[in-house]
PDB file of C-alpha atoms in Angstrom:
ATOM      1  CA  UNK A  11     -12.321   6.498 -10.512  1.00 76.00           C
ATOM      2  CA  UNK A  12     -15.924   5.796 -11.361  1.00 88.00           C
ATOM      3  CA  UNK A  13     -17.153   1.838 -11.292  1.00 89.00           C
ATOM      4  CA  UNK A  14     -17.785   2.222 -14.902  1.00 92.00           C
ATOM      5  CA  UNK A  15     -14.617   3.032 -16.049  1.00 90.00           C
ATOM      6  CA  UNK A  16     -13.187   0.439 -13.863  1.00 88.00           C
ATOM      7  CA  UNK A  17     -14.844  -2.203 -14.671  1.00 92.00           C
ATOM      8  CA  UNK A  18     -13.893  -1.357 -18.783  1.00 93.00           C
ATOM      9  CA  UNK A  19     -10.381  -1.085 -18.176  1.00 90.00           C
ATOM     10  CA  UNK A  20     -10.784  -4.279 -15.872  1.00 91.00           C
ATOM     11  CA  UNK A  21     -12.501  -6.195 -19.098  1.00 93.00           C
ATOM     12  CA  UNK A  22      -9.772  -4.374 -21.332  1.00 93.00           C
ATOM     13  CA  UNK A  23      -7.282  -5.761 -19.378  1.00 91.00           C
ATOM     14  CA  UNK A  24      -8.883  -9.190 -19.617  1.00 93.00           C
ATOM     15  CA  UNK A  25      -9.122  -9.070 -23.389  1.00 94.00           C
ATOM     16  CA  UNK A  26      -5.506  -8.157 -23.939  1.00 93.00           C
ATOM     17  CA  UNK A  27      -4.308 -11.417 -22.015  1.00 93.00           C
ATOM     18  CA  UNK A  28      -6.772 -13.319 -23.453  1.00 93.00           C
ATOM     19  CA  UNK A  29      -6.462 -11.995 -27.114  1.00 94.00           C
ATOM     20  CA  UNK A  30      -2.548 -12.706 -26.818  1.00 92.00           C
ATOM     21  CA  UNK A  31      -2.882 -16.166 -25.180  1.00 92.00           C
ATOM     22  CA  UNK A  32      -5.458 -17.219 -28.605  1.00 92.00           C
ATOM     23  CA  UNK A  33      -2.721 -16.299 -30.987  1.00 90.00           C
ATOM     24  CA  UNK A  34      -0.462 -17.823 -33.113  1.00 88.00           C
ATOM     25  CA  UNK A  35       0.186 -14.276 -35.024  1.00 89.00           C
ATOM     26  CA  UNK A  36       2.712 -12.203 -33.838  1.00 91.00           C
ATOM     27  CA  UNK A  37       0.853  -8.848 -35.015  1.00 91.00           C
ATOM     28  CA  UNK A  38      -2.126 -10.319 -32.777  1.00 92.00           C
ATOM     29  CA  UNK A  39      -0.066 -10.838 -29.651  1.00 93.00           C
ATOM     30  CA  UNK A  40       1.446  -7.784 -29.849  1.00 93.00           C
ATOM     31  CA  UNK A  41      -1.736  -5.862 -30.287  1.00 94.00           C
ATOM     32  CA  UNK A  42      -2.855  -7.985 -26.897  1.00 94.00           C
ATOM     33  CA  UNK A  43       0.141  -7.046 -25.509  1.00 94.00           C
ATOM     34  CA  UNK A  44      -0.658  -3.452 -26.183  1.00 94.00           C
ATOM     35  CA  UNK A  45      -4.380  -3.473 -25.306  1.00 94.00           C
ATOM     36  CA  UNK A  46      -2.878  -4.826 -21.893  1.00 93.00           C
ATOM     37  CA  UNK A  47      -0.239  -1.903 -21.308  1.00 92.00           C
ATOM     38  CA  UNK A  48      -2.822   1.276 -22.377  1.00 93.00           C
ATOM     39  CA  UNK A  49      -5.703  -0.270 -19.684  1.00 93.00           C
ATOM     40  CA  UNK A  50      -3.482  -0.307 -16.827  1.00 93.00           C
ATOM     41  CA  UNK A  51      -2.030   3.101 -17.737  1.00 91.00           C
ATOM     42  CA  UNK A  52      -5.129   4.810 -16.046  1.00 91.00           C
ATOM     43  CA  UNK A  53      -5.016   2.948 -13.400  1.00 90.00           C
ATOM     44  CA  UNK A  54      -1.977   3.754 -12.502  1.00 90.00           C
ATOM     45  CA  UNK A  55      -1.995   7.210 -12.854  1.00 87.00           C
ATOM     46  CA  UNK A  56      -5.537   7.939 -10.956  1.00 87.00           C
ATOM     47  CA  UNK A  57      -4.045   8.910  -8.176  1.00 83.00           C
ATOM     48  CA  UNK A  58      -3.183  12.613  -9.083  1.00 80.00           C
ATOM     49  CA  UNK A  59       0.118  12.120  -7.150  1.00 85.00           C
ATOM     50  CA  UNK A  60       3.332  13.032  -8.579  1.00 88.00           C
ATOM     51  CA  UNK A  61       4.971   9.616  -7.598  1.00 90.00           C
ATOM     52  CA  UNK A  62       2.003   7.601  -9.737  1.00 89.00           C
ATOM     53  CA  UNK A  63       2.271   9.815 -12.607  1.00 91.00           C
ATOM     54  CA  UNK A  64       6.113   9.244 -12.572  1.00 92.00           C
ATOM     55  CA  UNK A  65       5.532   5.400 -12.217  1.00 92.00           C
ATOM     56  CA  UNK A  66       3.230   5.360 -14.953  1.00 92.00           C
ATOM     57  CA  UNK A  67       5.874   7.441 -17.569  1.00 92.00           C
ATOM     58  CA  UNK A  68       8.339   4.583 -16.309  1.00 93.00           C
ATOM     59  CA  UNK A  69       5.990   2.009 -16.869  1.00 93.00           C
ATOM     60  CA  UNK A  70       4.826   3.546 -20.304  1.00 94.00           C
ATOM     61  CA  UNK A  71       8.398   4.228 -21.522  1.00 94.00           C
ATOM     62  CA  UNK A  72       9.607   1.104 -21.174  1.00 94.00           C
ATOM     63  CA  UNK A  73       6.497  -0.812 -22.241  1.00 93.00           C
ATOM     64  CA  UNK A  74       6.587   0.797 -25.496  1.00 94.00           C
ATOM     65  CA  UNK A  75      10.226   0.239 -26.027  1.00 95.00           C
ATOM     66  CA  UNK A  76       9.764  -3.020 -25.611  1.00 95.00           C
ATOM     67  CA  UNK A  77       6.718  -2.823 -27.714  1.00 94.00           C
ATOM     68  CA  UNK A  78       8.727  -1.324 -30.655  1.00 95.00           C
ATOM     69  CA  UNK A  79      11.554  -3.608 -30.085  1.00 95.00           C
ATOM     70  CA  UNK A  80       9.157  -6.392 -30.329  1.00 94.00           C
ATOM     71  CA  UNK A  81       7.377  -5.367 -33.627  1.00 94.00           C
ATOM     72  CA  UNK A  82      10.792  -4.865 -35.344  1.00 95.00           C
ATOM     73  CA  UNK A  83      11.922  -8.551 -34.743  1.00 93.00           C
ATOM     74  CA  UNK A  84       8.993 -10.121 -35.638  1.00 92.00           C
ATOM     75  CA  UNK A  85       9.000  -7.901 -38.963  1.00 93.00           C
ATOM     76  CA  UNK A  86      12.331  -8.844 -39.305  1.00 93.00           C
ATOM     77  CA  UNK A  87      11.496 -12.279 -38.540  1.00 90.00           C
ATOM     78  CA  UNK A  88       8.887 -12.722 -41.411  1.00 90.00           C
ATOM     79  CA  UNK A  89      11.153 -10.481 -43.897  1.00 92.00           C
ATOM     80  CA  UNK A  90      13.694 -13.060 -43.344  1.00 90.00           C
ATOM     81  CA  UNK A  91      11.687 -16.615 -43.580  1.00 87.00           C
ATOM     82  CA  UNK A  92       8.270 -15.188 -44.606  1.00 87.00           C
ATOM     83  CA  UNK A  93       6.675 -16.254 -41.549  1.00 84.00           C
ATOM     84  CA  UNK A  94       4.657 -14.303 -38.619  1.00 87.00           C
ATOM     85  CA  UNK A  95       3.904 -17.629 -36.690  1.00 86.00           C
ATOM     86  CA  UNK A  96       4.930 -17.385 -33.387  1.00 86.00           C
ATOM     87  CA  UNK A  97       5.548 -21.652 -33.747  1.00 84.00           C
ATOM     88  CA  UNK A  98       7.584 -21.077 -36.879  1.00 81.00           C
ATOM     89  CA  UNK A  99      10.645 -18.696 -35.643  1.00 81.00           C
ATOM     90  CA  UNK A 100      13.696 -20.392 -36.833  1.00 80.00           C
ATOM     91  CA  UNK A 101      15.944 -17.202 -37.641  1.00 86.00           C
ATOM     92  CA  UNK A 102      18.419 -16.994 -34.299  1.00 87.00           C
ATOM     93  CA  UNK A 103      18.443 -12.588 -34.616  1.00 89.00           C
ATOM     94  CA  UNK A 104      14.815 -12.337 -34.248  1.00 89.00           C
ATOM     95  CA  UNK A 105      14.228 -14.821 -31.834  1.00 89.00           C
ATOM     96  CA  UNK A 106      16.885 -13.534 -29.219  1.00 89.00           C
ATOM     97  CA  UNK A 107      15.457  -9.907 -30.112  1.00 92.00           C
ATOM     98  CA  UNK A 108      12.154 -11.205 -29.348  1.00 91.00           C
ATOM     99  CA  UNK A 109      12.899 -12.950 -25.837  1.00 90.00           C
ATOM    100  CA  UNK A 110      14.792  -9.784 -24.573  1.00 91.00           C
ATOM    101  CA  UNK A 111      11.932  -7.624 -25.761  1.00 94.00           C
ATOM    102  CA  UNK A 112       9.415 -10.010 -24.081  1.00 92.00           C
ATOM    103  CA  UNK A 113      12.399 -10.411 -20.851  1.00 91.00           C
ATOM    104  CA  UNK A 114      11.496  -6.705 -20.207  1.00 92.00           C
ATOM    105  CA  UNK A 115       7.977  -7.040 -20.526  1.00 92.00           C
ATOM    106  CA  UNK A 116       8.506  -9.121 -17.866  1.00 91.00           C
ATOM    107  CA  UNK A 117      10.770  -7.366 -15.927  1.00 88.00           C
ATOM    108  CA  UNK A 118      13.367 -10.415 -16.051  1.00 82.00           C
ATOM    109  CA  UNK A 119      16.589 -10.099 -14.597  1.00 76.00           C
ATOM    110  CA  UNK A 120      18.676  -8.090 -15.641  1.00 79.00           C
ATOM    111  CA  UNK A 121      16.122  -6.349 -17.346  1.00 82.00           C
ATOM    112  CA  UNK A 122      14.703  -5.253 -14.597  1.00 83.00           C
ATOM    113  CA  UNK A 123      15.329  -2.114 -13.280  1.00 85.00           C
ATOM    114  CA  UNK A 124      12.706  -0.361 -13.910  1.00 90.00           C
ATOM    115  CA  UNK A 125      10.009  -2.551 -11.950  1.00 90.00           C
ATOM    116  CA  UNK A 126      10.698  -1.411  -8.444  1.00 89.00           C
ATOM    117  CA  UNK A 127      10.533   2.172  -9.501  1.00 90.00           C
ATOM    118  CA  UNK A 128       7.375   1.548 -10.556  1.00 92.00           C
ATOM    119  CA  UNK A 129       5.890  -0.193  -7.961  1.00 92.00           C
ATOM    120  CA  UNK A 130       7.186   2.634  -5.425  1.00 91.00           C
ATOM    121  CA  UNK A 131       4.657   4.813  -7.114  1.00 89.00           C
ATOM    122  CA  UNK A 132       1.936   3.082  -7.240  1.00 90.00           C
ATOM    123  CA  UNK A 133      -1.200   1.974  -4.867  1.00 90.00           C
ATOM    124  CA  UNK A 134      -1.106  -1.815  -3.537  1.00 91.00           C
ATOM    125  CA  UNK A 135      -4.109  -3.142  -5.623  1.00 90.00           C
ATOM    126  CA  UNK A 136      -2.591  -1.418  -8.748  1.00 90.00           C
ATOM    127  CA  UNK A 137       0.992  -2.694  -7.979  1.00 92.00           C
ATOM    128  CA  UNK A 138      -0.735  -6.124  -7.183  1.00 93.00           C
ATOM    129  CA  UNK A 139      -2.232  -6.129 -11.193  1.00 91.00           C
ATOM    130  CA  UNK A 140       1.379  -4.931 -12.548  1.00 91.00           C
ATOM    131  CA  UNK A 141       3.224  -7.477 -10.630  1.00 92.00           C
ATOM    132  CA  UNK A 142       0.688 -10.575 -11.371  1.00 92.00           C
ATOM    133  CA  UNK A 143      -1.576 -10.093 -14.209  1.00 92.00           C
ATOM    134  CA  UNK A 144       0.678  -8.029 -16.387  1.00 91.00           C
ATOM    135  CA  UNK A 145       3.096 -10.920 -16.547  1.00 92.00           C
ATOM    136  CA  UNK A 146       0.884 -13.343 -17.673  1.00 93.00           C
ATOM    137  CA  UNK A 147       0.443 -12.397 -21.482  1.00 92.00           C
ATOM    138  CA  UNK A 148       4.478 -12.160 -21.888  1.00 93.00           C
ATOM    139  CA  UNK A 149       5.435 -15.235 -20.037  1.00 91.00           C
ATOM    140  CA  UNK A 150       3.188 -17.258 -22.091  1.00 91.00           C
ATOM    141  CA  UNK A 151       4.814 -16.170 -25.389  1.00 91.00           C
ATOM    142  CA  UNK A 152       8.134 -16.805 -23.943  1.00 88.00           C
ATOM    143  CA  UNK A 153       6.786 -20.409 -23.415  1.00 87.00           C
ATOM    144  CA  UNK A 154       5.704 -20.789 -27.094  1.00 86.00           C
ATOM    145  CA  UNK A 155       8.839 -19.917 -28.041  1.00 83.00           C
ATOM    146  CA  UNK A 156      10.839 -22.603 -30.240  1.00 76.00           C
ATOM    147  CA  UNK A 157      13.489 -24.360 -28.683  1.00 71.00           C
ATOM    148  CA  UNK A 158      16.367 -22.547 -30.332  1.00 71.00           C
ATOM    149  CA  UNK A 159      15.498 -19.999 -28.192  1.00 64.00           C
ATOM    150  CA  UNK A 160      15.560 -21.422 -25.129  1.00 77.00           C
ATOM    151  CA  UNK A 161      19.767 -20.917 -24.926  1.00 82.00           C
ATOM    152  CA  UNK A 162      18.836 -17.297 -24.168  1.00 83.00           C
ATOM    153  CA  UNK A 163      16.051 -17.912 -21.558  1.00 83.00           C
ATOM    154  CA  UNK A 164      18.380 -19.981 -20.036  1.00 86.00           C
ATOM    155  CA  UNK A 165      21.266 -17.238 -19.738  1.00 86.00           C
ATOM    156  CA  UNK A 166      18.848 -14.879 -18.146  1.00 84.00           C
ATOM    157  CA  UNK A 167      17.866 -17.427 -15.734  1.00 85.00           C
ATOM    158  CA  UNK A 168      21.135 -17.532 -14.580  1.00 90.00           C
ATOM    159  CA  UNK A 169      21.859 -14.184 -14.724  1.00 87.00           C
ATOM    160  CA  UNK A 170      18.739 -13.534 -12.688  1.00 84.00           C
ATOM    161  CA  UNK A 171      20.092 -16.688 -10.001  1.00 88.00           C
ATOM    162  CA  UNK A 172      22.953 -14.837  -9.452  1.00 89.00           C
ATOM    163  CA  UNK A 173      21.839 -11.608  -9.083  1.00 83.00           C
ATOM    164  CA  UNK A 174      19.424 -12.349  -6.786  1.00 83.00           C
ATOM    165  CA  UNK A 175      22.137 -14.227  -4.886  1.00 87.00           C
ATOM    166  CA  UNK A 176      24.528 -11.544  -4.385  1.00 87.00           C
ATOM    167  CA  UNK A 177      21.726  -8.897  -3.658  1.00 83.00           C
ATOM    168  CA  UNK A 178      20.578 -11.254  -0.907  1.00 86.00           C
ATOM    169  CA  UNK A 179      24.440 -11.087   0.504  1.00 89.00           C
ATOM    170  CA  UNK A 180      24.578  -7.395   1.485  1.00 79.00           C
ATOM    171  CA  UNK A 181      20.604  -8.258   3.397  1.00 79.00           C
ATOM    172  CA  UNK A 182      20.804  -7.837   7.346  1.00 75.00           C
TER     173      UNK A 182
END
């Protein structure tokens, strides 16, 4: 891949973050959200291998379902109070719509099986970005979240505790 286009998808992927940790919209952060998922896409992919392309359908796929799933409960959100604040949720549908939506952004437990598919495909500096920087924009919604929607959080957390736990009993 040529410097150029590196470094633009490197500031693209910058922007995203940045343009979803500045807003209080939902239609903003999403759009962040979105600038962040179609920069990395390249990356991931510019290794002509068949394993990277795969990863990057994967990654694509379930970014934009996600994506979809996200945009529906915030439109359902402000068809239902009249508000697209990401401070003001108070409807309990949308908001548990919204944390599972961002819980796969993520790649939370047990939302998660499609992160270590992709990161079998992909190169270590590229996997490195996914696992790390792609995270950041998501997790910092979840924590703006109000606190009626913290009941959910807290049921994945568990879920992902004890997951973890029994996957680490079958470990020699």
């Amino acid at each position: 891949m040529q410097p150029f286009i590196l470094m633009v998808l490197l500031f693209a992927l910058g922007l995203g973050t940045t343009i979803t940790f500045a807003s209080s919209h939902w239609l903003l952060a999403w759009m962040g959200l979105e600038i962040n998922t179609l920069a990395i896409l390249p990356m991931m992919a510019q290794s002509h291998h068949p394993r990277a392309v795969e990863a990057s359908t994967k990654y694509f796929l379930t970014q934009s379902t996600a994506a979809a799933t996200l945009l529906f409960a915030t439109m359902t959100n402000a068809w239902l109070t009249g508000q697209w604040n990401i401070h003001l949720m108070s409807h309990p549908v949308p908001l548990t719509m919204i944390v599972l939506a961002l819980s796969l952004k993520i790649g939370l437990a047990p939302l998660h099986t499609w992160l270590p598919e992709v990161l079998q495909g992909l190169d270590l500096t590229t996997a490195l970005i996914l696992s790390t920087w792609q995270k950041l924009a998501p997790f910092i919604l979840l924590m703006q979240i109000p606190a009626q929607g913290q009941t959910i959080i807290v049921a994945l957390a568990i879920t992902s505790t004890v997951r973890g736990g029994l996957g680490g009993l079958n470990q020699t």
